[in-house]
Short mmCIF file of C-alpha atoms and ligand atoms in Angstrom, two decimals:
data_model
loop_
_atom_site.label_atom_id
_atom_site.label_comp_id
_atom_site.label_asym_id
_atom_site.label_seq_id
_atom_site.Cartn_x
_atom_site.Cartn_y
_atom_site.Cartn_z
CA MET A 1 0.00 0.00 0.00
CA SER A 2 1.34 3.44 -0.90
CA ILE A 3 0.37 6.28 1.45
CA CYS A 4 0.79 8.91 -1.23
CA SER A 5 0.72 8.08 -4.93
CA GLU A 6 3.48 10.60 -5.74
CA TRP A 7 5.99 9.03 -3.37
CA ASP A 8 8.44 6.47 -4.69
CA ARG A 9 7.44 2.97 -3.75
CA ILE A 10 9.62 1.16 -1.28
CA ASN A 11 9.77 -2.41 -0.14
CA PRO A 12 10.20 -2.40 3.67
CA GLU A 13 11.68 -5.90 3.48
CA GLU A 14 14.77 -4.47 1.78
CA TYR A 15 15.58 -2.30 4.80
CA VAL A 16 17.77 -3.90 7.48
CA GLY A 17 19.89 -2.67 10.39
CA VAL A 18 19.33 -0.20 13.18
CA TRP A 19 21.23 3.07 12.87
CA ALA A 20 22.14 5.78 15.30
CA TYR A 21 23.31 9.22 14.23
CA LEU A 22 26.29 10.28 16.34
CA GLU A 23 26.55 13.97 17.07
CA VAL A 24 30.05 15.36 17.52
CA GLU A 25 30.51 17.87 20.30
CA ASP A 26 33.83 19.70 20.68
CA GLY A 27 35.68 16.97 18.82
CA SER A 28 34.17 14.05 20.78
CA LEU A 29 31.16 11.79 20.37
CA SER A 30 28.30 13.37 22.30
CA GLU A 31 26.91 11.42 25.21
CA ALA A 32 23.37 11.84 23.84
CA GLY A 33 24.38 10.17 20.55
CA LEU A 34 26.06 7.31 22.41
CA GLN A 35 22.86 6.77 24.35
CA MET A 36 21.09 6.27 21.00
CA LEU A 37 23.79 3.81 20.01
CA GLY A 38 23.02 1.87 23.21
CA VAL A 39 19.33 1.70 22.24
CA ALA A 40 20.25 0.68 18.68
CA ARG A 41 22.37 -2.17 20.10
CA LEU A 42 19.45 -3.50 22.17
CA LEU A 43 16.99 -3.30 19.27
CA ALA A 44 19.44 -4.82 16.81
CA SER A 45 20.10 -7.78 19.10
CA GLN A 46 16.35 -8.40 19.38
CA LYS A 47 16.03 -8.20 15.60
CA ASP A 48 19.22 -10.16 14.98
CA THR A 49 20.61 -7.46 12.72
CA TYR A 50 23.57 -5.06 12.68
CA VAL A 51 24.04 -1.66 14.35
CA GLY A 52 25.03 1.21 12.10
CA ALA A 53 26.45 4.52 13.28
CA VAL A 54 26.64 7.67 11.16
CA LEU A 55 29.31 10.33 11.54
CA ILE A 56 29.07 13.56 9.55
CA GLY A 57 31.57 16.43 9.80
CA ARG A 58 35.14 17.37 9.07
CA GLY A 59 37.82 15.33 10.81
CA VAL A 60 35.25 12.91 12.24
CA SER A 61 36.95 9.78 10.83
CA SER A 62 39.15 9.66 13.91
CA LEU A 63 36.03 8.99 16.00
CA ALA A 64 34.84 5.97 13.99
CA ARG A 65 36.75 3.41 16.05
CA GLU A 66 35.34 4.94 19.21
CA ALA A 67 31.83 4.38 17.80
CA ILE A 68 32.66 0.70 17.35
CA TYR A 69 33.86 0.46 20.97
CA TYR A 70 30.50 1.83 22.06
CA GLY A 71 28.44 -0.67 20.07
CA ALA A 72 28.46 0.01 16.31
CA ASP A 73 29.07 -2.85 13.86
CA ARG A 74 29.37 -0.53 10.85
CA VAL A 75 30.27 3.12 10.91
CA TYR A 76 29.29 5.25 7.91
CA VAL A 77 31.60 8.24 7.79
CA ALA A 78 30.99 11.40 5.75
CA ASP A 79 34.17 13.32 6.46
CA ASP A 80 34.99 16.28 4.24
CA GLU A 81 35.24 20.05 4.21
CA ARG A 82 31.62 20.48 3.04
CA PHE A 83 30.55 19.33 6.48
CA GLU A 84 32.96 21.48 8.44
CA LYS A 85 30.08 23.64 9.65
CA TYR A 86 26.75 22.29 10.69
CA TYR A 87 23.69 23.40 8.70
CA PRO A 88 20.44 21.58 9.34
CA THR A 89 19.57 21.27 5.65
CA LEU A 90 23.04 20.09 4.68
CA TYR A 91 23.36 17.51 7.45
CA GLY A 92 19.74 16.47 6.86
CA GLU A 93 20.41 15.88 3.18
CA ALA A 94 23.60 13.94 3.91
CA LEU A 95 21.90 11.64 6.40
CA ALA A 96 18.93 11.12 4.07
CA TYR A 97 21.32 10.29 1.23
CA LEU A 98 23.08 7.65 3.34
CA ALA A 99 19.75 6.17 4.46
CA LYS A 100 18.61 5.91 0.81
CA GLU A 101 21.90 4.33 -0.18
CA TYR A 102 22.29 1.78 2.64
CA LYS A 103 18.61 1.24 3.58
CA PRO A 104 18.49 0.87 7.37
CA GLU A 105 15.23 -0.24 8.91
CA ALA A 106 15.38 2.30 11.72
CA LEU A 107 17.26 5.50 12.45
CA LEU A 108 17.71 6.86 15.97
CA VAL A 109 18.68 10.47 16.60
CA ALA A 110 19.19 12.11 19.99
CA GLY A 111 16.64 14.86 20.61
CA THR A 112 19.28 17.53 21.21
CA MET A 113 18.83 21.03 19.79
CA ARG A 114 20.59 19.86 16.65
CA GLY A 115 18.76 16.56 16.43
CA ARG A 116 15.39 18.22 16.78
CA GLU A 117 16.33 20.71 14.13
CA PHE A 118 17.65 18.54 11.34
CA THR A 119 15.87 15.18 11.77
CA PRO A 120 12.57 16.51 10.31
CA TYR A 121 14.52 17.37 7.11
CA VAL A 122 15.65 13.76 6.91
CA ALA A 123 12.11 12.46 7.43
CA ASN A 124 10.76 14.91 4.87
CA ILE A 125 13.30 14.00 2.19
CA LEU A 126 12.70 10.28 2.77
CA LYS A 127 8.93 10.74 3.11
CA THR A 128 8.91 8.64 6.22
CA GLY A 129 7.54 8.86 9.74
CA ILE A 130 9.29 10.36 12.73
CA THR A 131 8.35 9.49 16.31
CA ALA A 132 9.77 12.11 18.65
CA ASP A 133 10.67 11.90 22.33
CA CYS A 134 10.45 8.14 22.73
CA THR A 135 10.78 6.81 26.26
CA SER A 136 11.10 3.17 25.26
CA PHE A 137 10.96 0.90 22.24
CA GLU A 138 9.35 -2.40 21.37
CA VAL A 139 10.03 -4.94 18.70
CA ASP A 140 6.95 -6.53 17.17
CA SER A 141 8.48 -9.70 15.84
CA ALA A 142 5.28 -10.83 14.08
CA ALA A 143 5.01 -7.61 12.07
CA LYS A 144 8.81 -7.18 12.01
CA ASP A 145 8.35 -3.58 13.17
CA ILE A 146 10.10 -1.39 15.72
CA LEU A 147 7.61 0.66 17.72
CA GLY A 148 8.45 3.92 19.45
CA VAL A 149 6.77 4.24 22.83
CA ARG A 150 6.06 7.66 24.31
CA PRO A 151 3.68 9.34 26.71
CA THR A 152 0.94 11.46 25.23
CA PHE A 153 -1.97 13.61 26.44
CA GLY A 154 0.02 14.79 29.44
CA ALA A 155 1.31 11.28 30.12
CA TYR A 156 -2.20 9.97 30.73
CA LEU A 157 -1.77 7.66 27.76
CA ILE A 158 1.20 5.74 26.47
CA ALA A 159 1.30 5.63 22.68
CA HIS A 160 2.97 2.76 20.78
CA ILE A 161 3.76 4.21 17.38
CA ARG A 162 4.44 2.18 14.26
CA THR A 163 5.73 3.57 10.96
CA LEU A 164 3.63 1.90 8.30
CA ASN A 165 5.11 1.01 4.92
CA ARG A 166 7.89 3.62 4.99
CA ARG A 167 11.53 3.10 5.94
CA PRO A 168 13.62 3.91 7.78
CA ALA A 169 11.37 4.45 10.76
CA ILE A 170 12.89 7.48 12.47
CA PHE A 171 12.89 7.95 16.23
CA THR A 172 14.23 10.62 18.54
CA ALA A 173 14.73 10.42 22.31
CA ARG A 174 15.85 13.12 24.68
CA PRO A 175 19.32 13.09 26.17
CA ASN A 176 19.62 11.12 29.41
CA VAL A 177 16.38 9.18 29.00
CA PHE A 178 18.51 6.12 28.15
CA PRO A 179 21.82 5.08 29.74
CA THR A 180 25.17 5.59 28.04
CA PRO A 181 26.56 2.19 26.93
CA GLN A 182 29.82 0.83 28.32
CA LYS A 183 32.90 1.20 26.18
CA ASP A 184 34.30 -2.16 25.06
CA LEU A 185 37.80 -1.94 23.60
CA ALA A 186 37.56 -5.53 22.36
CA ARG A 187 34.71 -4.79 19.95
CA GLU A 188 35.37 -4.90 16.24
CA GLY A 189 33.50 -3.41 13.32
CA GLU A 190 33.69 -2.01 9.84
CA ILE A 191 34.39 1.63 8.93
CA ILE A 192 32.74 2.68 5.67
CA PRO A 193 33.87 5.99 4.12
CA THR A 194 31.00 7.64 2.20
CA ASN A 195 30.52 10.59 -0.10
CA PRO A 196 26.93 11.84 0.19
CA LYS A 197 25.65 13.93 -2.71
CA VAL A 198 24.17 17.10 -1.29
CA VAL A 199 22.80 20.19 -2.94
CA ASP A 200 21.83 22.26 0.12
CA ALA A 201 19.21 24.03 -1.91
CA VAL A 202 18.25 26.37 0.92
CA GLY A 203 21.35 28.44 0.29
CA VAL A 204 21.88 29.66 3.84
CA LYS A 205 25.43 30.72 4.62
CA LEU A 206 26.69 30.50 8.17
CA LEU A 207 28.94 33.46 8.88
CA GLY A 208 29.94 32.63 12.42
CA ARG A 209 29.02 30.87 15.59
CA SER A 210 29.29 32.05 19.17
CA ARG A 211 28.34 30.50 22.46
CA PHE A 212 25.92 32.14 24.85
CA GLY A 213 27.63 32.86 28.12
CA ARG A 214 25.72 30.86 30.70
CA GLY A 215 25.53 31.91 34.32
CA ALA A 216 25.31 28.32 35.42
CA ALA A 217 26.30 24.90 34.07
CA PRO A 218 23.64 23.02 32.08
CA ILE A 219 21.51 20.87 34.39
CA GLU A 220 21.72 17.81 32.15
CA LYS A 221 25.45 17.57 32.92
CA ALA A 222 25.29 18.33 36.65
CA LYS A 223 26.31 15.63 39.11
CA ILE A 224 24.35 17.20 41.97
CA LEU A 225 21.03 19.01 41.51
CA VAL A 226 18.89 20.86 44.02
CA SER A 227 15.46 21.14 42.46
CA GLY A 228 12.65 23.34 43.74
CA GLY A 229 8.91 23.12 43.17
CA LYS A 230 5.70 25.00 43.87
CA GLY A 231 6.14 24.12 47.55
CA LEU A 232 8.90 26.75 47.80
CA GLY A 233 6.09 29.29 47.90
CA GLY A 234 7.93 31.99 45.98
CA LYS A 235 11.05 33.00 44.11
CA GLU A 236 12.86 33.71 47.41
CA GLY A 237 12.78 29.95 48.09
CA PHE A 238 15.30 29.52 45.30
CA THR A 239 17.75 31.79 47.12
CA ILE A 240 17.99 29.17 49.88
CA LEU A 241 18.30 26.38 47.30
CA GLU A 242 21.07 28.29 45.50
CA GLU A 243 23.01 28.59 48.74
CA PHE A 244 22.55 24.88 49.41
CA ALA A 245 23.63 24.02 45.84
CA LYS A 246 26.71 26.17 46.26
CA VAL A 247 27.87 24.50 49.47
CA ILE A 248 27.42 20.99 48.06
CA GLY A 249 28.85 21.85 44.62
CA GLY A 250 25.59 21.42 42.72
CA GLU A 251 23.28 23.29 40.36
CA VAL A 252 19.72 24.47 40.81
CA SER A 253 16.78 23.19 38.77
CA GLY A 254 13.01 23.15 39.16
CA SER A 255 9.60 21.70 38.41
CA ARG A 256 7.31 23.01 35.71
CA LYS A 257 5.13 24.78 38.26
CA ALA A 258 8.19 26.65 39.50
CA VAL A 259 9.03 27.58 35.90
CA ASP A 260 5.45 28.60 35.12
CA ALA A 261 5.48 30.80 38.21
CA GLY A 262 8.58 32.55 36.85
CA TRP A 263 10.80 31.51 39.77
CA ILE A 264 13.34 29.76 37.55
CA THR A 265 14.04 29.71 33.80
CA HIS A 266 12.76 27.02 31.46
CA ASP A 267 16.26 25.75 30.60
CA ARG A 268 16.39 24.54 34.24
CA GLN A 269 13.10 22.63 34.12
CA VAL A 270 13.26 18.91 34.85
CA GLY A 271 10.67 16.57 33.38
CA GLN A 272 8.73 15.55 30.34
CA THR A 273 8.54 19.01 28.82
CA GLY A 274 11.84 20.06 30.35
CA LYS A 275 15.07 18.09 30.53
CA ALA A 276 15.93 14.58 31.61
CA VAL A 277 18.84 14.68 34.06
CA ARG A 278 21.19 12.01 35.34
CA ALA A 279 22.75 13.47 38.42
CA ASP A 280 24.30 11.22 41.05
CA LEU A 281 22.34 13.11 43.71
CA TYR A 282 18.99 14.92 43.24
CA PHE A 283 17.21 16.89 45.94
CA ALA A 284 13.48 17.33 45.18
CA VAL A 285 12.43 20.19 47.43
CA GLY A 286 8.72 21.08 47.64
CA ILE A 287 8.04 18.91 44.60
CA SER A 288 5.02 16.58 44.76
CA GLY A 289 6.38 13.92 42.36
CA ALA A 290 4.00 14.14 39.38
CA VAL A 291 4.61 11.52 36.72
CA GLN A 292 5.77 14.21 34.25
CA HIS A 293 8.42 15.34 36.73
CA LEU A 294 9.52 11.78 37.55
CA PHE A 295 10.07 11.18 33.85
CA GLY A 296 13.00 13.59 34.01
CA ILE A 297 14.78 11.84 36.90
CA ARG A 298 14.66 8.18 35.90
CA GLU A 299 18.43 8.06 35.36
CA VAL A 300 19.26 9.81 38.67
CA ARG A 301 21.22 7.57 41.03
CA CYS A 302 19.97 8.90 44.36
CA VAL A 303 16.86 11.01 44.99
CA VAL A 304 16.37 12.83 48.29
CA ALA A 305 12.85 14.23 48.76
CA ILE A 306 12.03 17.09 51.11
CA ASN A 307 8.29 17.65 51.47
CA LYS A 308 5.97 18.59 54.30
CA ASP A 309 3.27 16.18 53.14
CA PRO A 310 4.16 12.61 54.19
CA ASP A 311 1.73 11.30 51.55
CA ALA A 312 3.32 13.18 48.66
CA PRO A 313 3.94 10.75 45.74
CA ILE A 314 7.61 11.77 45.61
CA PHE A 315 8.16 9.66 48.74
CA ASP A 316 7.31 6.53 46.70
CA ASN A 317 9.97 7.53 44.21
CA CYS A 318 12.97 8.51 46.29
CA ASP A 319 15.90 6.87 48.06
CA TYR A 320 15.70 9.14 51.12
CA GLY A 321 12.73 11.16 52.32
CA LEU A 322 12.72 14.04 54.77
CA VAL A 323 9.25 15.05 55.94
CA GLY A 324 9.02 18.66 57.03
CA ASP A 325 9.09 22.29 56.03
CA TYR A 326 11.94 23.00 53.62
CA THR A 327 12.55 26.38 55.27
CA GLU A 328 13.75 24.45 58.33
CA ILE A 329 15.31 21.40 56.66
CA VAL A 330 17.42 23.10 53.96
CA PRO A 331 19.11 25.65 56.28
CA ALA A 332 19.86 22.77 58.68
CA LEU A 333 21.47 20.84 55.80
CA ILE A 334 23.52 23.88 54.79
CA LYS A 335 24.75 24.26 58.35
CA ALA A 336 25.62 20.57 58.61
CA VAL A 337 27.54 20.52 55.30
CA LYS A 338 29.46 23.69 56.24
CA LYS A 339 30.42 22.08 59.53
CA ILE A 340 31.59 18.92 57.76
CA LYS A 341 33.62 20.94 55.27
CA ALA A 342 35.33 22.83 58.06
CA SER A 343 36.71 19.65 59.59
CA PRO A 344 39.07 17.38 57.57
CA GLN A 345 38.22 14.36 59.74
CA LEU A 346 34.52 14.93 59.22
CA ILE A 347 35.15 15.17 55.48
CA THR A 348 36.79 11.72 55.51
CA ASN A 349 33.83 10.34 57.47
CA PHE A 350 31.45 12.10 55.08
CA VAL A 351 33.18 10.65 52.00
CA ASN A 352 33.20 7.14 53.53
CA LEU A 353 29.56 7.54 54.45
CA ASN A 354 28.77 8.57 50.88
CA ILE A 355 30.63 5.57 49.45
CA ASN A 356 28.68 3.30 51.80
CA VAL A 357 25.41 4.96 50.83
CA VAL A 358 26.16 4.62 47.12
CA ASN A 359 27.17 0.96 47.60
CA LEU A 360 23.99 0.35 49.56
CA ILE A 361 21.92 1.85 46.74
CA LYS A 362 23.77 -0.23 44.18
CA GLY A 363 23.23 -3.32 46.35
CA ASN A 364 26.98 -4.03 46.77
C1 FAD B 1 1.78 17.66 29.22
C2 FAD B 1 2.35 17.97 30.57
C3 FAD B 1 3.72 18.09 30.67
C4 FAD B 1 4.31 18.40 31.90
N1 FAD B 1 5.66 18.49 32.00
C5 FAD B 1 6.22 18.71 33.20
C6 FAD B 1 7.64 18.76 33.36
O1 FAD B 1 8.41 18.69 32.41
N2 FAD B 1 8.13 18.94 34.59
C7 FAD B 1 7.34 19.06 35.70
O2 FAD B 1 7.88 19.24 36.80
N3 FAD B 1 6.01 19.04 35.57
C8 FAD B 1 5.43 18.88 34.36
N4 FAD B 1 4.08 18.89 34.25
C9 FAD B 1 3.28 19.31 35.42
C10 FAD B 1 3.06 18.21 36.43
O3 FAD B 1 1.90 17.48 36.12
C11 FAD B 1 2.87 18.81 37.84
O4 FAD B 1 1.80 19.73 37.80
C12 FAD B 1 4.11 19.54 38.37
O5 FAD B 1 5.25 18.71 38.25
C13 FAD B 1 3.90 19.88 39.82
O6 FAD B 1 4.93 20.71 40.25
P1 FAD B 1 5.32 20.77 41.78
O7 FAD B 1 5.61 19.41 42.28
O8 FAD B 1 6.35 21.82 41.89
O9 FAD B 1 3.99 21.38 42.44
P2 FAD B 1 2.85 20.72 43.30
O10 FAD B 1 2.33 19.50 42.64
O11 FAD B 1 1.88 21.80 43.59
O12 FAD B 1 3.58 20.24 44.62
C14 FAD B 1 4.10 21.09 45.58
C15 FAD B 1 4.60 20.23 46.71
O13 FAD B 1 5.25 21.05 47.65
C16 FAD B 1 4.96 20.57 48.94
N5 FAD B 1 5.15 21.68 49.87
C17 FAD B 1 4.36 22.78 50.04
N6 FAD B 1 4.92 23.61 50.95
C18 FAD B 1 6.06 23.03 51.37
C19 FAD B 1 7.09 23.41 52.29
N7 FAD B 1 7.04 24.57 52.96
N8 FAD B 1 8.13 22.55 52.51
C20 FAD B 1 8.20 21.37 51.83
N9 FAD B 1 7.26 20.97 50.95
C21 FAD B 1 6.23 21.79 50.69
C22 FAD B 1 3.52 20.09 48.85
O14 FAD B 1 3.23 19.14 49.87
C23 FAD B 1 3.49 19.50 47.46
O15 FAD B 1 3.78 18.11 47.49
C24 FAD B 1 3.48 18.58 33.03
C25 FAD B 1 2.09 18.46 32.91
C26 FAD B 1 1.54 18.16 31.69
C27 FAD B 1 0.05 18.02 31.58
#
């Protein structure tokens, strides 16, 4: 069955392999792309097929072996001066060209700023479906399909989305929703140099690129996060959280209600419509624990909840729970940490305690 009579006909049976596009960030493979490679590996093993990785850029060939160590069986490399600078249309065309040429069944792209920008071009050129923001995947072995699973209607429903009759099925997932795979130096694979034909018909010329100076580090990379919710009662509540974050070497983030109230900016929002984070330690302060918020902390190693309502759902989703008013608990924590930091012996005890706590959580 053809969805649109003008589209070229394809035979889905001819499409094999699960691909992940690997974004390059400051000369290294981005963590978000590697996470997609990890998903591709799992899906490919269920489908008994190969994992492909795509690298586009200038000087990216040197990263191909690294992609194999992280799970790729074949690495398709488009390395030349045309790709020195990233343009969404150019990269989109290159990836679409490679997909047409090598016919993968599925293509996974991390939902970073770049991924969200250029993946629709790929889908449009290939006239195929794109399922954005997947939170898991399923393989339907009877229909030989890969389904993207994602919450919808405010996470009240979980949609299982199939791409009918078009290939590759394209999926995106936000950074940190899936774990980063382990590097295995014993892995072997094939590196395939490619030469995509691109026209870049849009004709946009990039004159320069500059980074926005950020006041704080991005929350998706923070190891410790102190997150505030509606329970803070006002913007001033974040002043206490900022002090706490500073003494424990963390960053501040928040719930959507805190963002909607204007107490913290949207780039610091954790959750389904914010960011997924993977801190080692996450303090949820005055946050009830709505499913959309919990979505953003599934990869966090240790969650500490501070809430005055003992029945708040966050207490079913944390490692440690402190019941009480945050205006009493957080200043007490600040005081305690300052005291520990002032005494070298206490620091040793504190570090040992932390190691024990982490081991306990990991079940060692
Ligand atoms: C489509 C959709 C997408 C969404 N995306 C997101 C998202 O990305 N991120 C997100 O966070 N939410 C998201 N939400 C909203 C989500 O459903 C919740 O409404 C939101 O997470 C609640 O924020 P909160 O926990 O800060 O506030 P509340 O649910 O109002 O909870 C406040 C908590 O603070 C506690 N509290 C009050 N006073 C104190 C005090 N003095 N000391 C200690 N505790 C106190 C209360 O007991 C309560 O548990 C989304 C909703 C929809 C429909």
